[in-house]
Coordinates of C-alpha atoms and ligand atoms in Angstrom, one line a residue:
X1 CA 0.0 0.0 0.0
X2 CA 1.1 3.4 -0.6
X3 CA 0.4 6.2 1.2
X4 CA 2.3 8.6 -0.8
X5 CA -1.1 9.8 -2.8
X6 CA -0.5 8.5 -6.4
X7 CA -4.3 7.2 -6.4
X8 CA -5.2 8.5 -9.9
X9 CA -8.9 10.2 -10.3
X10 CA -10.8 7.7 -12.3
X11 CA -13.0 8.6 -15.2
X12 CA -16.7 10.0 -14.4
X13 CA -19.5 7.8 -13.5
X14 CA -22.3 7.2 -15.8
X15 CA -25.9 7.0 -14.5
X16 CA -29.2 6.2 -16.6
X17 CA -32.0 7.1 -14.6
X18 CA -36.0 8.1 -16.2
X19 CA -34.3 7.2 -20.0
X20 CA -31.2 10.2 -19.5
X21 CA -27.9 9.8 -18.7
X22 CA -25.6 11.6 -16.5
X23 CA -22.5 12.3 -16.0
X24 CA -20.7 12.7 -12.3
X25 CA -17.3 13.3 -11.7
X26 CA -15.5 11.1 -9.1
X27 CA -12.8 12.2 -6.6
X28 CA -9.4 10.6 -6.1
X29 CA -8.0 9.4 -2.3
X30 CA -4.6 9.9 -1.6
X31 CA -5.2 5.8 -0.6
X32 CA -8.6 3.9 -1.0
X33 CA -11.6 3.4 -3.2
X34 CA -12.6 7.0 -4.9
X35 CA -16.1 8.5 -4.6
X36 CA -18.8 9.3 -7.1
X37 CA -19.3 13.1 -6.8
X38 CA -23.4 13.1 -6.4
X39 CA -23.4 16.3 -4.7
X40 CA -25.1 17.5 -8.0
X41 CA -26.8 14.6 -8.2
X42 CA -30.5 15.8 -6.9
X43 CA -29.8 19.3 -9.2
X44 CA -29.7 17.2 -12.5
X45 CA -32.1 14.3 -12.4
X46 CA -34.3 15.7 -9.0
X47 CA -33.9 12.1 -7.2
X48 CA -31.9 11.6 -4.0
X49 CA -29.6 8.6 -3.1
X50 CA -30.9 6.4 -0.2
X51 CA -28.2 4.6 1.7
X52 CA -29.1 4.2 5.6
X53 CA -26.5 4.0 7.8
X54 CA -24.0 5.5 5.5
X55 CA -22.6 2.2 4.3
X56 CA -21.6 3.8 0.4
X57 CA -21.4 7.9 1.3
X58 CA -18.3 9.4 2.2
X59 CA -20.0 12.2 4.0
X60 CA -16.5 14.6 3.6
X61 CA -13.2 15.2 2.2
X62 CA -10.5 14.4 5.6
X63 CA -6.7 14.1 6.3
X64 CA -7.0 12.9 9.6
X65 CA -7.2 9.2 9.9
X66 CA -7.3 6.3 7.3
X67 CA -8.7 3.0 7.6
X68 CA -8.4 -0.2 5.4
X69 CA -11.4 -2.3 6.7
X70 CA -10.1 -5.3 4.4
X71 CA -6.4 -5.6 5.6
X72 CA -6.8 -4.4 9.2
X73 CA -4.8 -1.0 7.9
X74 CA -5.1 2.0 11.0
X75 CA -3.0 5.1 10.5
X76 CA -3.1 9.2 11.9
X77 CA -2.4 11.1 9.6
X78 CA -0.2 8.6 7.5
X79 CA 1.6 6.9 11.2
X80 CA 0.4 3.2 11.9
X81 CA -1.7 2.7 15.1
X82 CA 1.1 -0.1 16.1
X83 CA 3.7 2.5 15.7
X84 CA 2.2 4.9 17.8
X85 CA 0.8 2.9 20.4
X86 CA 4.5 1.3 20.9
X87 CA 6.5 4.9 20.0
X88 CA 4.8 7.9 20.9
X89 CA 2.6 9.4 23.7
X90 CA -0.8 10.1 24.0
X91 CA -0.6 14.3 23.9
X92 CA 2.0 14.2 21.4
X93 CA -0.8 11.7 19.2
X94 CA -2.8 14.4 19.9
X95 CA -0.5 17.0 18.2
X96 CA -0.1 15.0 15.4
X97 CA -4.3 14.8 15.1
X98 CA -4.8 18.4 15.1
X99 CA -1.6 19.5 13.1
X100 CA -0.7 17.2 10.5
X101 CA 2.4 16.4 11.6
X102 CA 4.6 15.4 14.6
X103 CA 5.9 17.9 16.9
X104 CA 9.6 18.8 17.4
X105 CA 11.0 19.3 20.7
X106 CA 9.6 23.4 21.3
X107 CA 6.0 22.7 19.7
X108 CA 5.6 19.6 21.8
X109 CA 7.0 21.5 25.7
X110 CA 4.2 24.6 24.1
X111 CA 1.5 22.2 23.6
X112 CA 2.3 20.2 27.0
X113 CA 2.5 23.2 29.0
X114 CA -0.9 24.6 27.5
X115 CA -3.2 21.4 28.3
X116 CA -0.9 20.9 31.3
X117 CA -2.2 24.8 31.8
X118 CA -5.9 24.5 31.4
X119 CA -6.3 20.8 33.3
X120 CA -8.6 23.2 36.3
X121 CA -12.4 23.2 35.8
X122 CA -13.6 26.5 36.9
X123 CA -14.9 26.1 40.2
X124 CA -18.8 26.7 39.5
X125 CA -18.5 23.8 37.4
X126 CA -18.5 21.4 40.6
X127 CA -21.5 22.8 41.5
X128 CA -23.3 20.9 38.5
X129 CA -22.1 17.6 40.1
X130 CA -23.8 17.3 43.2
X131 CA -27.0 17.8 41.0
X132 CA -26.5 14.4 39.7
X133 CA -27.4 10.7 42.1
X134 CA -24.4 9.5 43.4
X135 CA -25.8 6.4 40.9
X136 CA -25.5 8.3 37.9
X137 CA -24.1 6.6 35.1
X138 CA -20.5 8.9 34.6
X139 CA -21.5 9.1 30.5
X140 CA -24.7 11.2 31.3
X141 CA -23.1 13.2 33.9
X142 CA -20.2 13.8 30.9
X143 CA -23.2 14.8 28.8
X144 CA -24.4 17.1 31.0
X145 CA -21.0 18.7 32.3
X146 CA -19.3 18.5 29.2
X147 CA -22.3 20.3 27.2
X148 CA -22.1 22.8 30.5
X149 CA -18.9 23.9 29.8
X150 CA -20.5 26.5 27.4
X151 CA -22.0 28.4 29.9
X152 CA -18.3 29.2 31.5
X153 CA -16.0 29.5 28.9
X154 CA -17.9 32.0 26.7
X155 CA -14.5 33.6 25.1
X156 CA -13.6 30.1 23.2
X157 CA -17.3 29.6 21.8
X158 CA -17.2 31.9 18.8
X159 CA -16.5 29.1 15.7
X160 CA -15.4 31.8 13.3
X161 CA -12.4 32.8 15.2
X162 CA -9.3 30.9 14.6
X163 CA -7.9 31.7 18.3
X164 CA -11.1 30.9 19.7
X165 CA -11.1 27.6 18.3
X166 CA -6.9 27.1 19.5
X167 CA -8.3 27.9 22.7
X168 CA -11.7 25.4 22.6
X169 CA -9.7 22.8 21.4
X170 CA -6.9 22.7 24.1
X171 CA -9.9 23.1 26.9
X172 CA -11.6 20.1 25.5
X173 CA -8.4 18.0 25.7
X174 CA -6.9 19.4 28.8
X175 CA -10.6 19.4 30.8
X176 CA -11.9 15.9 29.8
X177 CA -9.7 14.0 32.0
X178 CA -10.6 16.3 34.8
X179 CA -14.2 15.8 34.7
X180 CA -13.8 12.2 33.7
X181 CA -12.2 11.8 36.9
X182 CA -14.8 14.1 39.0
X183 CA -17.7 11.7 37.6
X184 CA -15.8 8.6 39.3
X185 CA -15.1 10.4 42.6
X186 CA -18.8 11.2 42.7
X187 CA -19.9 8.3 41.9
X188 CA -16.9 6.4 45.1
X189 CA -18.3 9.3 47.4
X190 CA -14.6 10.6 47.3
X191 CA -13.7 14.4 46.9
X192 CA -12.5 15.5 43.6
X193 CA -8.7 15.3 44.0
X194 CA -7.1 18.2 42.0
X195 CA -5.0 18.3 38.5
X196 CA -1.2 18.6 39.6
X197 CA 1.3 19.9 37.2
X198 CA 3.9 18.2 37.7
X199 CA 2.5 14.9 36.2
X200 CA 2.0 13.8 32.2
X201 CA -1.7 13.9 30.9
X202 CA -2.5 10.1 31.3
X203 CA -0.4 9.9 35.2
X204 CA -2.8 13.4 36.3
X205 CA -6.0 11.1 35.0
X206 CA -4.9 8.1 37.0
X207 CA -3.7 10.3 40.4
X208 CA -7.2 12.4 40.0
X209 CA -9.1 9.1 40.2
X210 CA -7.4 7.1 42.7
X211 CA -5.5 9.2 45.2
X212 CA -7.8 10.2 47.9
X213 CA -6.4 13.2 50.5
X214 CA -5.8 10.5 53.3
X215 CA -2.6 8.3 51.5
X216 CA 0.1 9.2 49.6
X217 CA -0.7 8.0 46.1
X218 CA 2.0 7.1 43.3
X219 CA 1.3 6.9 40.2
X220 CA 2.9 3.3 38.7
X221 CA 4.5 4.3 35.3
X222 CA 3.9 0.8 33.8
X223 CA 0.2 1.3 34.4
X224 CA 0.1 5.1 33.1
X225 CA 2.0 4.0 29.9
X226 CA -0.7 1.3 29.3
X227 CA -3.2 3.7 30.2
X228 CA -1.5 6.2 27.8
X229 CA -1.9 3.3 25.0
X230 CA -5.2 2.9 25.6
X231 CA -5.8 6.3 24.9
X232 CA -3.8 6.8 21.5
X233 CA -5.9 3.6 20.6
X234 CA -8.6 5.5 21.0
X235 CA -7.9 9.0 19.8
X236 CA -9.6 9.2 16.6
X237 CA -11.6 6.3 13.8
X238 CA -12.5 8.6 11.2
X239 CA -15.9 9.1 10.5
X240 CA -17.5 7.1 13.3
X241 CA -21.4 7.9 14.9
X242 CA -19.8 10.1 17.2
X243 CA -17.6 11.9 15.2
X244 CA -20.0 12.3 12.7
X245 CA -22.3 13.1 15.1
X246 CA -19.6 16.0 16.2
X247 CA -19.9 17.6 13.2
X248 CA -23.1 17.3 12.0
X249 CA -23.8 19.5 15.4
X250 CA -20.8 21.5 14.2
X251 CA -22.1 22.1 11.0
X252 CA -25.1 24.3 12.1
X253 CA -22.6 26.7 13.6
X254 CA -23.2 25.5 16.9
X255 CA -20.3 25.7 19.7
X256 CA -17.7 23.4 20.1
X257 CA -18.4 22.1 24.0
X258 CA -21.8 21.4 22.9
X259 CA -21.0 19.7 19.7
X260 CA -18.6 17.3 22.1
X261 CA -21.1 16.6 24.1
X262 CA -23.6 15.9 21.8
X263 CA -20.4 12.9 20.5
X264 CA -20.6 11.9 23.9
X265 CA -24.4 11.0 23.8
X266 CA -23.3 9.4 20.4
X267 CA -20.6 7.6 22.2
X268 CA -22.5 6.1 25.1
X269 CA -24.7 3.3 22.9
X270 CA -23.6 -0.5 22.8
X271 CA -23.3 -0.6 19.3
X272 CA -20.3 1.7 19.7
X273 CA -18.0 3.2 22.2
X274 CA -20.7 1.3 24.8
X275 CA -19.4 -2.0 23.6
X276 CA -16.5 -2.1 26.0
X277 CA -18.6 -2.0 29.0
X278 CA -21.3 -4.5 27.2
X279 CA -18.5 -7.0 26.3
X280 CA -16.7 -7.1 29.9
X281 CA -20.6 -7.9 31.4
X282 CA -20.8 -10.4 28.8
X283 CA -17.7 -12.1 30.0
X284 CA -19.0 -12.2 33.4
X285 CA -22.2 -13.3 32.3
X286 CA -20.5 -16.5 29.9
X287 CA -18.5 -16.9 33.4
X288 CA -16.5 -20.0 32.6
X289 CA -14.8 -21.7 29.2
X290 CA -17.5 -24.9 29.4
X291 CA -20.3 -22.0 29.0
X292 CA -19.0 -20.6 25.8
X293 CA -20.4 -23.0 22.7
X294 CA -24.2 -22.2 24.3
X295 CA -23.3 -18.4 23.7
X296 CA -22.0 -19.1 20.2
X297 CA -24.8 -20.6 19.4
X298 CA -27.1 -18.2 20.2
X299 CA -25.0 -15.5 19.0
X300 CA -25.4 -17.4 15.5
X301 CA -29.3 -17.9 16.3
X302 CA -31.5 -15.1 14.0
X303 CA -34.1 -15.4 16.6
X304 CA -32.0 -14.9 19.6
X305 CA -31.1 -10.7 19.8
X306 CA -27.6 -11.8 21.6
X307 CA -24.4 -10.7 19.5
X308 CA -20.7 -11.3 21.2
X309 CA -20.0 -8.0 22.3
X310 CA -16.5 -6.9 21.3
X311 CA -17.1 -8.5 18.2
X312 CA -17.3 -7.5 14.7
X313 CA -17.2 -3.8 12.8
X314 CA -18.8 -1.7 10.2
X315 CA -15.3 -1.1 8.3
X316 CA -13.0 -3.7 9.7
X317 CA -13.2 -6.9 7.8
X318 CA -10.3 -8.4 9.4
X319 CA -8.6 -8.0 13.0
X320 CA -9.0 -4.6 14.3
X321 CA -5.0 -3.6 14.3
X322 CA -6.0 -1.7 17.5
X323 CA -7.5 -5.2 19.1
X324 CA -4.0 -6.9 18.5
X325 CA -2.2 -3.7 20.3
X326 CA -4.8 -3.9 23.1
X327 CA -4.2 -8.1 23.7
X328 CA -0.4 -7.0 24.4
X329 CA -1.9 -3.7 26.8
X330 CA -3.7 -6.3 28.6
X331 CA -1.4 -9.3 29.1
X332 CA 1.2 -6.7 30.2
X333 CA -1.3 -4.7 32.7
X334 CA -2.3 -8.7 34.7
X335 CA 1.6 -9.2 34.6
X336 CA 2.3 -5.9 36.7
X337 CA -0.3 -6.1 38.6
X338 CA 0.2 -10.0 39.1
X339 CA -3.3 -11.0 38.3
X340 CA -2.0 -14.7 37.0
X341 CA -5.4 -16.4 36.5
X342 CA -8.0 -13.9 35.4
X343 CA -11.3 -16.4 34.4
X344 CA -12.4 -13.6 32.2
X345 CA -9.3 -13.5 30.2
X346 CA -9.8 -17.6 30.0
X347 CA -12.9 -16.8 29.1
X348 CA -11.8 -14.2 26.9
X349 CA -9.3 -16.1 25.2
X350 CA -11.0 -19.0 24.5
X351 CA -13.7 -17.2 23.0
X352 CA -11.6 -15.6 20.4
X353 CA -10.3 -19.0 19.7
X354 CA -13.7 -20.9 19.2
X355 CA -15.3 -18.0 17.5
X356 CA -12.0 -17.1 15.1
X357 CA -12.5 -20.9 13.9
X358 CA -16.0 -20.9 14.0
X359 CA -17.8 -21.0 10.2
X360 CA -20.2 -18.6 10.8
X361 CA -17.4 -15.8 12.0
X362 CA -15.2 -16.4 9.7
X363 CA -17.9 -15.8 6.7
X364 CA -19.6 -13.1 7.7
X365 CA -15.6 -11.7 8.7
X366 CA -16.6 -10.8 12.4
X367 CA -13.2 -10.4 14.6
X368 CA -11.8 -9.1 17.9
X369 CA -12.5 -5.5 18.0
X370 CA -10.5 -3.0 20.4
X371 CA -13.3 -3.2 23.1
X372 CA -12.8 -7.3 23.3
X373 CA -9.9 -6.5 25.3
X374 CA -9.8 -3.1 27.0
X375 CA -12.4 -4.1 29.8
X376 CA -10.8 -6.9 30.9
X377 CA -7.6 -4.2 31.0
X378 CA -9.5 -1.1 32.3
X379 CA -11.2 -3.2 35.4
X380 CA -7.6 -4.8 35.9
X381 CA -6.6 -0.8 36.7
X382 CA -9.1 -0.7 39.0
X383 CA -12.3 1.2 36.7
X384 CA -15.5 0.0 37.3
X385 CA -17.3 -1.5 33.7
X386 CA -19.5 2.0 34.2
X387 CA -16.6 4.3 33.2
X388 CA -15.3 2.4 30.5
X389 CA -17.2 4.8 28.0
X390 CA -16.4 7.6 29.9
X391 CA -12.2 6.8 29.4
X392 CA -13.0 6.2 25.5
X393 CA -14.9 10.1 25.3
X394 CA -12.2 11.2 26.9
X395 CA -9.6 10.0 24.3
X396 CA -12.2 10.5 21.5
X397 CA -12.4 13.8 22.5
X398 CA -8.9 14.7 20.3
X399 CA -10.1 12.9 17.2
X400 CA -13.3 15.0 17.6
X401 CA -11.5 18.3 18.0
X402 CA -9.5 17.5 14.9
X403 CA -11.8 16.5 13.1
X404 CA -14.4 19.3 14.0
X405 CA -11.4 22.1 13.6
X406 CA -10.7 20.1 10.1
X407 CA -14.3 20.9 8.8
X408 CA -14.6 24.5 10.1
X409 CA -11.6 25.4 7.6
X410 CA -13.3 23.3 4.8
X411 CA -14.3 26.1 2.5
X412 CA -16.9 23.1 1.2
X413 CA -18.1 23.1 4.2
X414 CA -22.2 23.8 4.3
X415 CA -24.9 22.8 7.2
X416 CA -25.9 19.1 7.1
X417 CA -29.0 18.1 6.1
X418 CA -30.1 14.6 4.6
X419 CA -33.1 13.7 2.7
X420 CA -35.5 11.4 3.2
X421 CA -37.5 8.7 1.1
X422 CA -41.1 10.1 2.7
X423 CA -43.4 7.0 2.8
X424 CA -46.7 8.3 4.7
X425 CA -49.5 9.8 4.2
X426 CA -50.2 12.2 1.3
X427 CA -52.0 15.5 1.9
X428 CA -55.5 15.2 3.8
X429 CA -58.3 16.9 5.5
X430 CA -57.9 17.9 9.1
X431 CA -60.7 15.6 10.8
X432 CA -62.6 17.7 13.7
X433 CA -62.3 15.3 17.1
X434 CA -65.9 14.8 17.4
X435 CA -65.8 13.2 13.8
X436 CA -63.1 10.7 14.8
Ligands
LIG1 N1 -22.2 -11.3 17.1 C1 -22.9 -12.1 16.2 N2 -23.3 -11.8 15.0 C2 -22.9 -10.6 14.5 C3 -22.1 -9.7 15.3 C4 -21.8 -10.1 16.6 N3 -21.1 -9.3 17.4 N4 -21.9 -8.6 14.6 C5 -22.5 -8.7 13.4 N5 -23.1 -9.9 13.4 C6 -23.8 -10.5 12.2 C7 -25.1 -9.8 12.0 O1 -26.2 -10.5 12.7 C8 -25.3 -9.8 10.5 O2 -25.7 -11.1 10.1 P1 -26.7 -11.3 8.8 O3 -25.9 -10.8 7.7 O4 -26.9 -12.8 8.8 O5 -27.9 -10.5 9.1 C9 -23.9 -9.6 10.0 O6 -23.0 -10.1 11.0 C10 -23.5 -8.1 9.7 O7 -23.8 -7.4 10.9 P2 -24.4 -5.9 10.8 O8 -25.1 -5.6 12.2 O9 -25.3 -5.8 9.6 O10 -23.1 -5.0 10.7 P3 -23.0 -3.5 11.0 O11 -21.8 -3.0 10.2 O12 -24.3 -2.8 10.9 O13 -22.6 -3.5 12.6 C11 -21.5 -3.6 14.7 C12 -21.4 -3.4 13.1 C13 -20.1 -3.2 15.3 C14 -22.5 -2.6 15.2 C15 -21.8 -5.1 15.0 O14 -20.8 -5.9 14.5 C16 -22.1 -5.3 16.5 O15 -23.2 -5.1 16.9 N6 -21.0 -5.8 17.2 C17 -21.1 -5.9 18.7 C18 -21.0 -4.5 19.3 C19 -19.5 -4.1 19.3 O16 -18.6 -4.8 19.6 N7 -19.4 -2.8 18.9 C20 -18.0 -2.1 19.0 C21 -17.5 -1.7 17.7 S1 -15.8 -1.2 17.7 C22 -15.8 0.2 18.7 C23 -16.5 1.4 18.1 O17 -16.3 1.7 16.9 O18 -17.2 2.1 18.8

């Protein structure tokens, strides 16, 4: 594969719709398939495309992150997930999202100190916490806190402003582990435990959730590096639900901590970033290895609504590469922690086995995604299943920032608004109640 951008534009696409032909132009990637230009399409021959779920549209032009679903292919912004998993750091990832390119040595102590800088929530914000039951699940009180953040930091909400939009961005980042880490010390009944300079992004998160004022509390590097892994992992899938999601809000002009939050609502379901938390209960659930062929079976069963969680992927067609980085993250996290016999990764690994061999798996190409592993992982750390969303919106949260700053400067860039096939009623006389 090259990534070097030699992909030539094919020739236009013909289409014979009514008895006429038209002609649409199609667009060249730097690597993958090209696109039919049907922006025009509706113009010409007045009929829409229908394609739910978005399996055919490439909803926008993007030189963020590349994915080859067939070969298991991940990279930002032309760097392989394995290499920066193994090579770089989570913030410096997060350079690379938002700029294009790595950072040398002064652009990468400027970006540091900035999110180092703007870790601090202002202190209304905690305020909205105590609103929340102490059973809350931490993704709605991200919703809600996350959207909040609007009504504090009103000089980084205008769109149109390039500074402004510096600004949102390195909030976002810099505050998300904060309140991440406020919704699991609400939810303990422990005080918030306060951002300390002196500590990388990823050793902060882990110190703000599990120091409490009574102990002395150090950070274990092997554990903050994995943590740190986890998050690159995470940092940004192209055009996902969320991040689509991020800037459809976007796209209506709309402010950037509400456009976030509005990915974080995204974020929360089981089909996506909710998978992790669903496929760590499913381990419990399955329990022990002799209990696994009677949940592949009903996994295969079309009446039966159970699907193996941490399984399978809209784009990925073969191993997730971010699943294979993950088994490592996790074998490694048991051996520092000395967890030597963990049923669920038995359980875990013995499902991969049986269902990797299993016919029906294998032909409908349904592998290990990143969320197989990262709960048995996160739980190792010491996170309960319900903020294993919350530590993926917090990574996500760069890829969204990117992505959202990415379409801002797209001069193409116009409000988004789908079509529809309309299949009710046609025009009809209101019917007075009486006459019902
Ligand atoms: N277990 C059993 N069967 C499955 C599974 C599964 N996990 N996933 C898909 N299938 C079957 C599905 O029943 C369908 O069969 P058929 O063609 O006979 O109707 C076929 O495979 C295609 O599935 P689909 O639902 O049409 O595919 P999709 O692209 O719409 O859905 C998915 C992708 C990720 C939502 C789905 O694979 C799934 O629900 N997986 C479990 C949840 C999960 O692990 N999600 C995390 C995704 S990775 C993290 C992220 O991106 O957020």
């Amino acid at each position: 594969m090259s990534t070097t951008g030699d992909n030539q534009p094919t020739s236009p696409a013909t289409l014979t719709t009514n008895g006429k032909s038209y002609k649409f132009p199609t667009i060249a990637g730097t690597v993958g398939p090209s696109v039919i230009d049907v922006s025009k399409l509706y113009a010409e021959t007045g009929q829409f495309t229908y394609d739910p779920g978005f399996t055919s549209t490439a909803s926008c032009q993007s030189k963020i992150t590349y994915i080859d679903g067939d070969e298991g292919i991940l990279l930002y912004r032309g760097y392989p997930i394995d290499q920066l998993a193994k090579r770089s750091n989570f913030l410096e990832t997060a350079y690379l999202l938002l700029n294009g390119e790595l950072p040398s040595d002064t652009q990468f102590e400027e970006f540091n100190h900035a999110i180092t800088h703007h870790t601090m929530v202002h202190e209304q914000l905690l305020k909205f916490f105590s609103g929340f039951r102490r059973d809350a699940h931490p993704m709605a009180i991200m919703c809600g806190v996350v959207g909040a953040l609007s009504a504090f930091y009103h000089d980084s909400t205008d769109v149109n402003d390039p500074h402004q939009r510096l600004v949102a961005s390195r909030r976002l980042i810099a505050k998300m582990p904060t309140i991440a880490a406020m919704a699991y010390k609400y939810s303990c009944g422990q005080p918030f435990v306060y951002p300390l300079n002196d500590l990388d992004y990823t050793s902060n998160f882990l110190h703000m959730c599990f120091a409490v004022p009574a102990a002395e509390y150090k950070v274990n590097p092997i554990i903050s590096r994995a943590m740190d892994r986890i998050f690159i992992l995470h940092a940004d899938h192209e055009q996902n639900a969320s991040t689509s999601t991020v800037r459809l809000a976007s796209s209506s002009g709309a402010n950037p901590f509400a456009c976030v939050a509005a990915g974080i609502a995204c974020l929360w379901g089981p089909a996506h970033g909710g998978a992790n938390e669903a496929a760590l209960m499913m381990l419990a659930e399955i329990g022990t290895v002799d209990r696994i062929p009677e949940y592949v079976r009903r996994a295969k069963d079309k009446d039966d609504p159970f699907r193996l969680m941490g399984f399978g992927h809209r784009v990925y067609k073969n191993y997730d590469p971010r699943a294979k980085v993950m088994q490592e993250t996790c074998h490694e996290v048991l051996k520092e922690l000395g967890i030597k016999d963990d049923p669920m990764l038995d359980v875990a690994m013995e499902l991969e086995r049986i269902a990797l061999s299993d016919e029906y798996f294998i032909e409908k190409k349904l592998y290990p995604n990143i969320d197989f592993y990262s709960g048995i992982t996160l739980k190792a750390i010491g996170f309960p299943t319900t903020m294993f969303t919350a530590l993926f919106a917090l990574a996500r949260t760069t890829g969204w920032v990117a992505q959202w700053i990415e379409m801002i400067e797209d001069p193409s860039q116009r409000i988004g608004r789908p079509r529809q096939v309309y299949r009710g009623h046609t025009e009809r006389e209101y019917v007075d109640i009486a006459k019902r």
